[in-house]
GROMACS .gro file of C-alpha atoms in nm:
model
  440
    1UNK     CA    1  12.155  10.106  11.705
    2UNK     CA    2  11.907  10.169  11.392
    3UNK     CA    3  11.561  10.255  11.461
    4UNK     CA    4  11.308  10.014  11.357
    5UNK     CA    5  11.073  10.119  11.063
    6UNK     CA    6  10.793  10.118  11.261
    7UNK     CA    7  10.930  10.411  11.498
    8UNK     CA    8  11.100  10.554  11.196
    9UNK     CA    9  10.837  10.889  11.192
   10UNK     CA   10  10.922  10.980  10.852
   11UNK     CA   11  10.924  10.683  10.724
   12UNK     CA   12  10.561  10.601  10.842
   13UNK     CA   13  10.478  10.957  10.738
   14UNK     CA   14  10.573  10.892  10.380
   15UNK     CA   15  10.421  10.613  10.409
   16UNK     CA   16  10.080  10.763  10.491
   17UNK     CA   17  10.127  11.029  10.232
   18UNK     CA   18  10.137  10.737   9.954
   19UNK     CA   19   9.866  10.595  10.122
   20UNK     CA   20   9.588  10.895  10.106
   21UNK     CA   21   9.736  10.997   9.777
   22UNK     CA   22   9.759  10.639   9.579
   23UNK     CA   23   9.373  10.599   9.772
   24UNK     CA   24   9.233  10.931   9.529
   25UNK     CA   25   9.450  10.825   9.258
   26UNK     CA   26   9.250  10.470   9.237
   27UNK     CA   27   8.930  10.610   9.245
   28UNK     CA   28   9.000  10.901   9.024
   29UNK     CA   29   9.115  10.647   8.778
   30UNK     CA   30   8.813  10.469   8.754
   31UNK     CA   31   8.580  10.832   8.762
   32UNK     CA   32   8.744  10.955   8.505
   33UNK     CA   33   8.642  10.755   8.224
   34UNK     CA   34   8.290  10.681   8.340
   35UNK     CA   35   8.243  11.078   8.370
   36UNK     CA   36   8.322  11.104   7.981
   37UNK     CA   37   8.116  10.827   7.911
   38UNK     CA   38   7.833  10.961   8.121
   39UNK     CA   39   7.873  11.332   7.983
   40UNK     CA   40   7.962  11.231   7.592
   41UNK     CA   41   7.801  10.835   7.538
   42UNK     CA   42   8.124  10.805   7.371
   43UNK     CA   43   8.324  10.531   7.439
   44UNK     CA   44   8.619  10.651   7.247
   45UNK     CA   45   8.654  10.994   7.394
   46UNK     CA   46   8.636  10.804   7.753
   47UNK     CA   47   8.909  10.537   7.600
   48UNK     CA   48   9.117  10.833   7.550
   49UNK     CA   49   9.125  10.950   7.921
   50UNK     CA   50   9.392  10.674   7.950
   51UNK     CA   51   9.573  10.715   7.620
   52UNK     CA   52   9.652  11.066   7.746
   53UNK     CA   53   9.766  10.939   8.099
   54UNK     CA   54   9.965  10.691   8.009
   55UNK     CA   55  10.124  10.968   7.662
   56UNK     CA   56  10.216  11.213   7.937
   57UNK     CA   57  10.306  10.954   8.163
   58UNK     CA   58  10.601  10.848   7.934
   59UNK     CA   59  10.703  11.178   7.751
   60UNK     CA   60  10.766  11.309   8.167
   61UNK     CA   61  10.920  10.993   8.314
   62UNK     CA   62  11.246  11.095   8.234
   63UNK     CA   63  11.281  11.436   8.281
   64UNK     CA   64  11.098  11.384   8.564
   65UNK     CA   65  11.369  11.201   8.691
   66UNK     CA   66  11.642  11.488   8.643
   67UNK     CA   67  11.414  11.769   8.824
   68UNK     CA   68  11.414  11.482   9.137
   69UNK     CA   69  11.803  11.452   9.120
   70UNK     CA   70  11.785  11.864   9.050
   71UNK     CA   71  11.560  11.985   9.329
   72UNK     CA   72  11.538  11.916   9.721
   73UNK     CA   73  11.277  11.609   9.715
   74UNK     CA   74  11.097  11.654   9.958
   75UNK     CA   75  11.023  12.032   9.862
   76UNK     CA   76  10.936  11.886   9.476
   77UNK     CA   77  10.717  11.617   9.679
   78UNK     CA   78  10.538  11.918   9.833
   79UNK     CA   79  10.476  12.124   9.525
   80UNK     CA   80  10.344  11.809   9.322
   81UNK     CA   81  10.097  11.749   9.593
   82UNK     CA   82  10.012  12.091   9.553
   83UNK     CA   83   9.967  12.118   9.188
   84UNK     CA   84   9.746  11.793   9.162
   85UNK     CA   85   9.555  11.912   9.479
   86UNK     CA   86   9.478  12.217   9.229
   87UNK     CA   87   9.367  12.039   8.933
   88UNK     CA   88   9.146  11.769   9.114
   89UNK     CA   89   8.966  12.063   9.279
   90UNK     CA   90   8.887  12.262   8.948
   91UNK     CA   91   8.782  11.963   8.812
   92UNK     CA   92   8.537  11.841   9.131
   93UNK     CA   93   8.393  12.226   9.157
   94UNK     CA   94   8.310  12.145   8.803
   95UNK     CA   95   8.157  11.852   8.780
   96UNK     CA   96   7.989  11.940   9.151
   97UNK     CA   97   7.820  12.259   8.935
   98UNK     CA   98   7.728  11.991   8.641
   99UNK     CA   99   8.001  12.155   8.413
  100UNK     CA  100   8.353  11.925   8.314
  101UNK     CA  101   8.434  12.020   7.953
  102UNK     CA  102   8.681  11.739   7.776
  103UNK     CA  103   8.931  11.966   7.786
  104UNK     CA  104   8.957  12.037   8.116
  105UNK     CA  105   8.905  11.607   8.195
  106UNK     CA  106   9.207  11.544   7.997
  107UNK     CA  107   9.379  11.851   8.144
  108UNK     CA  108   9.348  11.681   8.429
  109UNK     CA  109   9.442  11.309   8.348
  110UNK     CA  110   9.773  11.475   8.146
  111UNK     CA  111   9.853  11.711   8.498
  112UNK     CA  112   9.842  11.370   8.750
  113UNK     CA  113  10.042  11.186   8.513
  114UNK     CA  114  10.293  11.466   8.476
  115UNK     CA  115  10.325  11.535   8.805
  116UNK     CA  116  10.312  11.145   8.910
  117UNK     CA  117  10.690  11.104   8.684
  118UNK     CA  118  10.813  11.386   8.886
  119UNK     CA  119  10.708  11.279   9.205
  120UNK     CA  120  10.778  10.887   9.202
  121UNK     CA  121  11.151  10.950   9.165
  122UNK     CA  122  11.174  11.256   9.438
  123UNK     CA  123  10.971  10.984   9.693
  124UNK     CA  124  11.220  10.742   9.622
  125UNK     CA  125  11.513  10.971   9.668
  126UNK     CA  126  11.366  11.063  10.003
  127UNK     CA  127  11.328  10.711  10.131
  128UNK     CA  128  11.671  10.625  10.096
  129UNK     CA  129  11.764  10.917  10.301
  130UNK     CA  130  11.522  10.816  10.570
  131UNK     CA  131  11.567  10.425  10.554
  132UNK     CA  132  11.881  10.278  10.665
  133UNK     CA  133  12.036  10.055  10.375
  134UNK     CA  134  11.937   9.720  10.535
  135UNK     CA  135  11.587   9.810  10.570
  136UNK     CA  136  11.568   9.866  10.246
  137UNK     CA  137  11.408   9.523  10.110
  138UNK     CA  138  11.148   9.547  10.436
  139UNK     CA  139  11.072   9.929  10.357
  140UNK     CA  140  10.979   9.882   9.992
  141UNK     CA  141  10.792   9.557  10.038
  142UNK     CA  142  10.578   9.804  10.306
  143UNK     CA  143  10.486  10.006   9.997
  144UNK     CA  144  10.421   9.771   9.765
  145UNK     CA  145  10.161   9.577  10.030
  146UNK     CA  146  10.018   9.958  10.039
  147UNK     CA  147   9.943   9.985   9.693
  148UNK     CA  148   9.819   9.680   9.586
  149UNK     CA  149   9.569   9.666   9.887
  150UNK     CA  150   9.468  10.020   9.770
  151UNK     CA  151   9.427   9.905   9.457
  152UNK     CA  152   9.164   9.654   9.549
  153UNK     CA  153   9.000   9.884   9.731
  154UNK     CA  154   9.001  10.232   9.549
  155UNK     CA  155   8.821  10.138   9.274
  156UNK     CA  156   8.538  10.016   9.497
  157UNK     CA  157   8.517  10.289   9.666
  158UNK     CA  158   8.548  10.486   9.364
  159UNK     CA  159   8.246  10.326   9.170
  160UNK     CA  160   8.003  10.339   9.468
  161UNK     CA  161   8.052  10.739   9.508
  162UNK     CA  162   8.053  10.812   9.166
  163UNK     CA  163   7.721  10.617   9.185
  164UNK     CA  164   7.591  10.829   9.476
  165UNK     CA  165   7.729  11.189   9.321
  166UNK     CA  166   7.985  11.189   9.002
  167UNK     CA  167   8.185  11.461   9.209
  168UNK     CA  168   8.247  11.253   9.494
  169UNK     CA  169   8.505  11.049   9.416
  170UNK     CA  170   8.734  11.390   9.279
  171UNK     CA  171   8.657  11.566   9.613
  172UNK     CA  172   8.765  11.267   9.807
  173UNK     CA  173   9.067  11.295   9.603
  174UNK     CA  174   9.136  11.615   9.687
  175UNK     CA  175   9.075  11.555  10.057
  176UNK     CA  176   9.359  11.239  10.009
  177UNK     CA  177   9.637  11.478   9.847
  178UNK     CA  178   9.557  11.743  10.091
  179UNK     CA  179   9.600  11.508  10.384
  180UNK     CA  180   9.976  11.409  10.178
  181UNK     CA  181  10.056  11.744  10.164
  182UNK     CA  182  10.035  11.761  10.522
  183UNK     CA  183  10.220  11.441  10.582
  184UNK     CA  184  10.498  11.550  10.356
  185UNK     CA  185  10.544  11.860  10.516
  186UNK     CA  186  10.565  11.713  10.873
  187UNK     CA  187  10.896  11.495  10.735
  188UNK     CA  188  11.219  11.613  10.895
  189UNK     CA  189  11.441  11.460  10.680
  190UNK     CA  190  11.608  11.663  10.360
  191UNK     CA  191  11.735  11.524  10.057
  192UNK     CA  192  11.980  11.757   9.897
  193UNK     CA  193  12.098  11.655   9.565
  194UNK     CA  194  12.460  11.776   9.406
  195UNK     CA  195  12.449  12.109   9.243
  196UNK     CA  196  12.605  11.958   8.879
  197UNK     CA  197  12.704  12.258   8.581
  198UNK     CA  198  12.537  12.269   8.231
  199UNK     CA  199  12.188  12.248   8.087
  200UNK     CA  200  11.922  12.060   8.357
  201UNK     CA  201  11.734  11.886   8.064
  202UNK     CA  202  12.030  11.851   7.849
  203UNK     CA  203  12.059  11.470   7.678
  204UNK     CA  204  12.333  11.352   7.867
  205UNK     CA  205  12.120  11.459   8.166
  206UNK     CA  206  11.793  11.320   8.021
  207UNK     CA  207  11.998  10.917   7.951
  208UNK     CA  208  12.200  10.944   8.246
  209UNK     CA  209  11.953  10.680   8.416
  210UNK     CA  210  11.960  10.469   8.097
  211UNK     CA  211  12.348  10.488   8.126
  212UNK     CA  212  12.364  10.383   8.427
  213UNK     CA  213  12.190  10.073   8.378
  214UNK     CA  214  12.320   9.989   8.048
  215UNK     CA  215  12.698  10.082   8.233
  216UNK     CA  216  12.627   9.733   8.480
  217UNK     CA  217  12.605   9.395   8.282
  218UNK     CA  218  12.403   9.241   8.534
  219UNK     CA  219  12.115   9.519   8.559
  220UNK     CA  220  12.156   9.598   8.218
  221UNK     CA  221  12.035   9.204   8.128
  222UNK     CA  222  11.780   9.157   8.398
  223UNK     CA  223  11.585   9.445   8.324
  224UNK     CA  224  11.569   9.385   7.967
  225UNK     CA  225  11.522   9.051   7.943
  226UNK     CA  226  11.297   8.991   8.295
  227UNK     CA  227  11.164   9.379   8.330
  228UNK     CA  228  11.050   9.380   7.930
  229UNK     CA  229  11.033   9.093   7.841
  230UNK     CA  230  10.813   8.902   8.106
  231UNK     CA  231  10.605   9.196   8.137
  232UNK     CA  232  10.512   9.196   7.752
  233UNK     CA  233  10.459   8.859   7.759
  234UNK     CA  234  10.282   8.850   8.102
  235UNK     CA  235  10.050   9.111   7.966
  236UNK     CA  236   9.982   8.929   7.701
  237UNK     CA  237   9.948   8.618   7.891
  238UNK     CA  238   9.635   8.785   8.091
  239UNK     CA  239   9.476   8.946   7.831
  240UNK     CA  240   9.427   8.585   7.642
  241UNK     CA  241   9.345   8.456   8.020
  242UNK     CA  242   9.052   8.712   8.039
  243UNK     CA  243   8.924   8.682   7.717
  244UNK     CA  244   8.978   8.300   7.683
  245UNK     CA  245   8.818   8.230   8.020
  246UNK     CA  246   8.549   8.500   7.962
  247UNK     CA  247   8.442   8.293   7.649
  248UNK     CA  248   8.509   8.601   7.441
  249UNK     CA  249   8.329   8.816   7.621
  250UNK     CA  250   7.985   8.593   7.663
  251UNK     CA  251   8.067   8.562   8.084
  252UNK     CA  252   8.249   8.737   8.265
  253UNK     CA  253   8.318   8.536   8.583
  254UNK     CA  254   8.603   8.297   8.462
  255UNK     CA  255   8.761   8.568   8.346
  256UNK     CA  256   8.711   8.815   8.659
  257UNK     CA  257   8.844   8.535   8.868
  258UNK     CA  258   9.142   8.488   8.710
  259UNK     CA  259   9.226   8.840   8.703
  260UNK     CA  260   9.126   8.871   9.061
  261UNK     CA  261   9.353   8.583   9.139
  262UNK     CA  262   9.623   8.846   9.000
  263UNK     CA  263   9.560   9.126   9.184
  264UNK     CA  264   9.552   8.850   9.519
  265UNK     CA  265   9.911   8.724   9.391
  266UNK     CA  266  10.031   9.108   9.419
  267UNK     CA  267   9.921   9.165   9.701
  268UNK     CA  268  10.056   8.850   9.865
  269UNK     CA  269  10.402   8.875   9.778
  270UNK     CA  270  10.415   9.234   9.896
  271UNK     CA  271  10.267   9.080  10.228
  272UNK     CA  272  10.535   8.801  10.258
  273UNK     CA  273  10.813   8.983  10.099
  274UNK     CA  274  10.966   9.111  10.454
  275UNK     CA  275  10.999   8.733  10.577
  276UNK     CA  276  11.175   8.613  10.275
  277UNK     CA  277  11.451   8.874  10.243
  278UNK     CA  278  11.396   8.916   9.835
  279UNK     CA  279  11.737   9.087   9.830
  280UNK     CA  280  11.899   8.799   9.976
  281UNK     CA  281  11.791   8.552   9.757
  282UNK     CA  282  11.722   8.741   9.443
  283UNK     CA  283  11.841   8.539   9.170
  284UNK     CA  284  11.656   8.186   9.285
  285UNK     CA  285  11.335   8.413   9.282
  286UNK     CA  286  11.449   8.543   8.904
  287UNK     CA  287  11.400   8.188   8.828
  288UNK     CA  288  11.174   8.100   8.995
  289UNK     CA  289  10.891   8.374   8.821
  290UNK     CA  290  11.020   8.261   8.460
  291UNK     CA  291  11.027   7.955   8.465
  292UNK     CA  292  10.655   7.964   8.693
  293UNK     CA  293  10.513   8.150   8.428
  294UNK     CA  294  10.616   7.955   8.115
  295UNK     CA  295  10.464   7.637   8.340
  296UNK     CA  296  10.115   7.866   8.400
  297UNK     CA  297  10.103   7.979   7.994
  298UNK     CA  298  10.173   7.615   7.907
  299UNK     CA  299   9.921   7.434   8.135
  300UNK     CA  300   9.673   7.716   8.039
  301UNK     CA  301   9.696   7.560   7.665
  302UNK     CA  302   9.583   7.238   7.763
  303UNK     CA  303   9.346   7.302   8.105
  304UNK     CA  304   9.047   7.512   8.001
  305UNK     CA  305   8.928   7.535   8.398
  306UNK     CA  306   8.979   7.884   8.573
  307UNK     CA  307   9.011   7.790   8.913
  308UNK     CA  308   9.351   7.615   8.811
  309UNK     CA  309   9.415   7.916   8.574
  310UNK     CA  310   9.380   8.182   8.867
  311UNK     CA  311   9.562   7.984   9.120
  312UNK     CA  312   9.871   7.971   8.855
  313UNK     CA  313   9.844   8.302   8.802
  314UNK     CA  314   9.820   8.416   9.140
  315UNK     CA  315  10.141   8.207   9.232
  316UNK     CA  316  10.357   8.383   8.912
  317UNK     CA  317  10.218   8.703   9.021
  318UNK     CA  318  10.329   8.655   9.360
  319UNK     CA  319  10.692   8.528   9.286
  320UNK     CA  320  10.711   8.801   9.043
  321UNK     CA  321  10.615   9.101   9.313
  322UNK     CA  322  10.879   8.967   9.545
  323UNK     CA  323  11.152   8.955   9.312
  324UNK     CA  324  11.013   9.323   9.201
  325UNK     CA  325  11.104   9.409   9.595
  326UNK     CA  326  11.415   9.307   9.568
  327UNK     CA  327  11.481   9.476   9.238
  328UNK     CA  328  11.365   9.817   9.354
  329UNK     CA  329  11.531   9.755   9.689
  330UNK     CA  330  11.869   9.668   9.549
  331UNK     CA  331  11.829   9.977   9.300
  332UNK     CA  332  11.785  10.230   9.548
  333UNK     CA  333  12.119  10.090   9.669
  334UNK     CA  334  12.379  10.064   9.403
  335UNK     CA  335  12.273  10.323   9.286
  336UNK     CA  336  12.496  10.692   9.341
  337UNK     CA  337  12.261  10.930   9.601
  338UNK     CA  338  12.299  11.213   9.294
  339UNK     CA  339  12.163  10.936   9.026
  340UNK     CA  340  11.873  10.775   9.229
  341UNK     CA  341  11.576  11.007   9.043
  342UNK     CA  342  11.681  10.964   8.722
  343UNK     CA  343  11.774  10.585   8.748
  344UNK     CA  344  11.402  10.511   8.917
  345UNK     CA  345  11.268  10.661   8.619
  346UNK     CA  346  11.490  10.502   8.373
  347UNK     CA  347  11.383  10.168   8.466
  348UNK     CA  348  11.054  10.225   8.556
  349UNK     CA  349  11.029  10.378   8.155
  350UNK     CA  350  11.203  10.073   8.030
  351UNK     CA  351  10.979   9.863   8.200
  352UNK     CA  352  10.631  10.036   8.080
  353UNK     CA  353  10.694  10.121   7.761
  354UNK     CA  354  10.612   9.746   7.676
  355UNK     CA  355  10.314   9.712   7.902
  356UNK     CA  356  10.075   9.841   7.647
  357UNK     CA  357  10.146   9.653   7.340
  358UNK     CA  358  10.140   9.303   7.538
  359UNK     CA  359   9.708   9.270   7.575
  360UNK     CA  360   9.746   9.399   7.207
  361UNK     CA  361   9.979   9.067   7.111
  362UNK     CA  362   9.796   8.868   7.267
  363UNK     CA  363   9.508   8.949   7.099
  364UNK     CA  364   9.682   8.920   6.776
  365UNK     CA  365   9.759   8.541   6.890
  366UNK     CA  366   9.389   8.491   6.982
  367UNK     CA  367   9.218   8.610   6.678
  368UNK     CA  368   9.475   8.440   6.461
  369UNK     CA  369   9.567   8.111   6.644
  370UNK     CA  370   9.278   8.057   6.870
  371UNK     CA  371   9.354   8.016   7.258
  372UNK     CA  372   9.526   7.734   7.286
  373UNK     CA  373   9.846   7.818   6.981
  374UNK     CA  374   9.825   8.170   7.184
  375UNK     CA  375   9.888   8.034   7.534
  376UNK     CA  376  10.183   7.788   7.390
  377UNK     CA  377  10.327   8.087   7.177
  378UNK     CA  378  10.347   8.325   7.440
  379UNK     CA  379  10.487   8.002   7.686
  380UNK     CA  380  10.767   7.999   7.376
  381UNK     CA  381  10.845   8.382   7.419
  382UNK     CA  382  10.840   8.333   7.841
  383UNK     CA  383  11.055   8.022   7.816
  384UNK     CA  384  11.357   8.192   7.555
  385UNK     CA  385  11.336   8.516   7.839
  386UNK     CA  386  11.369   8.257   8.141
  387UNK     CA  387  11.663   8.065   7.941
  388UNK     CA  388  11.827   8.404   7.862
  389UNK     CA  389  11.851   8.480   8.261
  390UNK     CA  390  11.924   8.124   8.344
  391UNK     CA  391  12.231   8.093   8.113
  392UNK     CA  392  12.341   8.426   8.103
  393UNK     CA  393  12.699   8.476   8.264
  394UNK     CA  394  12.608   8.848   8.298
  395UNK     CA  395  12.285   8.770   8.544
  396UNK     CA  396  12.489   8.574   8.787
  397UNK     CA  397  12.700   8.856   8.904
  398UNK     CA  398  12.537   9.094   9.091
  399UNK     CA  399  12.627   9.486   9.114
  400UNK     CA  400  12.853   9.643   9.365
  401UNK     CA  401  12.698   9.954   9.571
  402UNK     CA  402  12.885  10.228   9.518
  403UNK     CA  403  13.124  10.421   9.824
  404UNK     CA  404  12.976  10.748   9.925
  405UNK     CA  405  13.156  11.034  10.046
  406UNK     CA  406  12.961  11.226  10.295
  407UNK     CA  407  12.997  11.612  10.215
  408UNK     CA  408  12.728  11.901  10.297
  409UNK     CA  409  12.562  11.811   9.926
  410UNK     CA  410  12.485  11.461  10.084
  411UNK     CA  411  12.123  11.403  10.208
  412UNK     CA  412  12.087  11.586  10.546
  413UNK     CA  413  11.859  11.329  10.794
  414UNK     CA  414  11.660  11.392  11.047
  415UNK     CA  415  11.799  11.357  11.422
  416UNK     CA  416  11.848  10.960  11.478
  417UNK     CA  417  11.801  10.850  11.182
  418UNK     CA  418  12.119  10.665  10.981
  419UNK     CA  419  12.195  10.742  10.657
  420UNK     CA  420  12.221  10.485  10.409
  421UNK     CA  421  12.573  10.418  10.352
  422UNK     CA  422  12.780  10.104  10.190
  423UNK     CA  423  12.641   9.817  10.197
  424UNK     CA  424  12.664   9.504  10.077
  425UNK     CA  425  12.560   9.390   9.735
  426UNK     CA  426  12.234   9.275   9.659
  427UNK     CA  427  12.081   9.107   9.306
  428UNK     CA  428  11.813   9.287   9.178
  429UNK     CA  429  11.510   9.131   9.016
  430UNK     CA  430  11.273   9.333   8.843
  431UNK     CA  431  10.923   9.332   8.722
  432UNK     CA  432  10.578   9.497   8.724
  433UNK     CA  433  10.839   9.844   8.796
  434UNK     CA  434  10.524   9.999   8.597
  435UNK     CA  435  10.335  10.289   8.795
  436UNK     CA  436  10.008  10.436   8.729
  437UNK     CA  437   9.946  10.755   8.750
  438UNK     CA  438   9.993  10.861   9.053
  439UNK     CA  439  10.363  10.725   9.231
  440UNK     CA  440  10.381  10.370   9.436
   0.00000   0.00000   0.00000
């Protein structure tokens, strides 16, 4: 009989590990910048806090994925903890003592994101050693309610110590990773990957996540056309929201609401995920986000009113993290136990690398078009990626997990707890795979 996931003990401990650690991440993320901007007045050097985080973030994703298939996780889990414990505390001892060059700020920012790529993958790695395969879909919807309600609340928390102290919000940080170290360490389980010959970061290492996608028709056109392409054009579809509904910056309340109303949507669907079973019905909620967000772009073109604008978006955002459940869910499962690092990471790169030019389209659209040509363009660009999926022979078939042979290479659990074996298929259905800079 499997054990439930709420008296699976390492599951709730890596669950509480996320939790302190995503908690400092939020409010770190948010300190950051205003720091520079408080030390420097300079807006630009503060803008670049993120252009470095988000740089390192993708240069590491990858390679991070091959030290997670490369390295016991939950040992590379440890030492990441420990390294970004180390850099948060230089940096709150200095800005506690009034002293935080740039250097050592963006030293800082570059070390969480590197460390972030490298510990994402090793956290997923461990999970499917500790969670049984058909608590898969409940397990990662648990994570994803997590971090979205920690992102609502970290940077809250995050402005109002920074207000009281600028070092606050780093030492609370620290105290968060130090407090996932501990939770980390107190897992039983082990997950030992397969000792394979050659160079660790040679190419063939460094695409087999890429490969492996590409390899299955029905990943392979999902993710590209439903991971990058709705989230470039659902990026851009928020960034002409905010700016449209802000009046171009005049007021700021039609705007914050619908982006609120986002950030509500995400955090629903994580919330109901578990009582839908995403990886059950993946492909009707595929659907059901494209065709729900060409609906909210087109209605946006002709209803100026942001209550109807946030409630649209808050339904597409919602359909959207459900179907991302199932995705991630269904990944973890088809994929081989010696692959899962470097797959995470391959379609969690595929899937940001678009994120940042979408606000940057769709201000294109606005400043050439106005807002209403914007929303209907961008409605085009949704409706060709929902038609794509809907039609597509290749997105109706969905991928086979593979058979496992057990041998002492395989992930060594924790007494009573299953290990993952086969299964049966699930669709996968991704979007908004994107992490920050710290792991989901």
């Amino acid at each position: 009989m499997e054990t439930p996931l709420r008296r699976n003990r390492d599951f709730r401990l890596l669950w509480m590990s996320g939790l302190f650690a995503v908690l400092g991440s939020q409010m770190s993320a948010l300190a950051l910048p205003l720091l520079v901007l408080k030390e420097t007045g300079s807006a630009v050097q503060a803008g670049s806090v993120g252009t470095v985080s988000v740089g390192a973030l993708l240069v590491t994703m990858l390679p991070g994925g091959v030290m997670a298939d490369r390295v016991e996780r939950r040992r590379l889990m440890r030492l990441c903890d420990v390294g970004s414990l180390t850099a948060v505390t230089a940096l709150a001892v200095a800005v506690w003592f009034g002293h935080a060059p740039m250097v050592l700020v963006l030293l800082v920012a570059a070390a969480g994101a590197v460390l972030g790529s490298v510990y994402g993958p090793a956290s997923f790695g461990l999970m499917r050693a500790v969670v049984p395969a058909d608590q898969m879909g409940t397990a990662t919807a648990r994570l994803q309610a997590r971090s979205q309600t920690v992102r609502l609340v970290g940077p809250l928390v995050g402005g109002a110590l920074f207000g009281v102290h600028p070092a606050l919000p780093f030492v609370a940080e620290a105290l968060g990773l130090l407090l996932s170290t501990i939770c980390v360490a107190l897992v039983r389980t082990r997950s030992r990957a397969k000792t394979v010959a050659g160079p660790v970061f040679s190419r063939r290492e460094l695409t087999a996540g890429l490969s492996f996608l590409w390899g299955l028709p029905y990943l392979r056109t999902v993710l590209l056309v439903f991971g990058l392409g709705i989230n470039f054009a659902f990026g851009a579809l928020t960034f002409t929201a905010l700016s449209v509904f802000s009046d171009l910056g005049r007021s700021g309340v039609g705007g914050g609401f619908v982006i609120t109303c986002v950030s509500a949507g995400a955090l629903g669907g994580a919330l109901i995920a578990p009582r839908i079973g995403p990886d059950r019905h993946a492909r009707l909620l595929i659907l059901a986000t494209c065709w729900m967000c060409v609906l909210t772009a087109w209605t946006m073109a002709w209803l100026t009113q942001p209550l109807v604008a946030g409630v649209l978006c808050a339904v597409a955002m919602c359909l959207a993290t459900v179907a991302s459940i199932g995705f991630l869910s269904t990944l973890l499962i088809v994929t081989p136990e010696d692959r899962v690092g470097r797959v995470q990471s391959a379609a969690g790169f595929l899937s940001s690398i678009v994120q940042p030019f979408g606000p940057l389209a769709g201000g294109a659209l606005l400043t050439a078009f106005g807002g209403r040509t914007a929303f209907l363009v961008i409605g085009c660009v949704l409706a060709v990626s929902a038609a794509v999926v809907t039609l597509a022979p290749s997105a109706r078939t969905a991928p086979v997990p593979p058979a496992e042979e057990t041998d002492a290479t395989d992930p060594l659990p924790a007494p009573g707890l299953p290990v993952p074996g086969a299964v049966q298929a699930q669709a996968p259905a991704p979007a908004g795979l994107s992490r920050t800079r710290r792991r989901d």
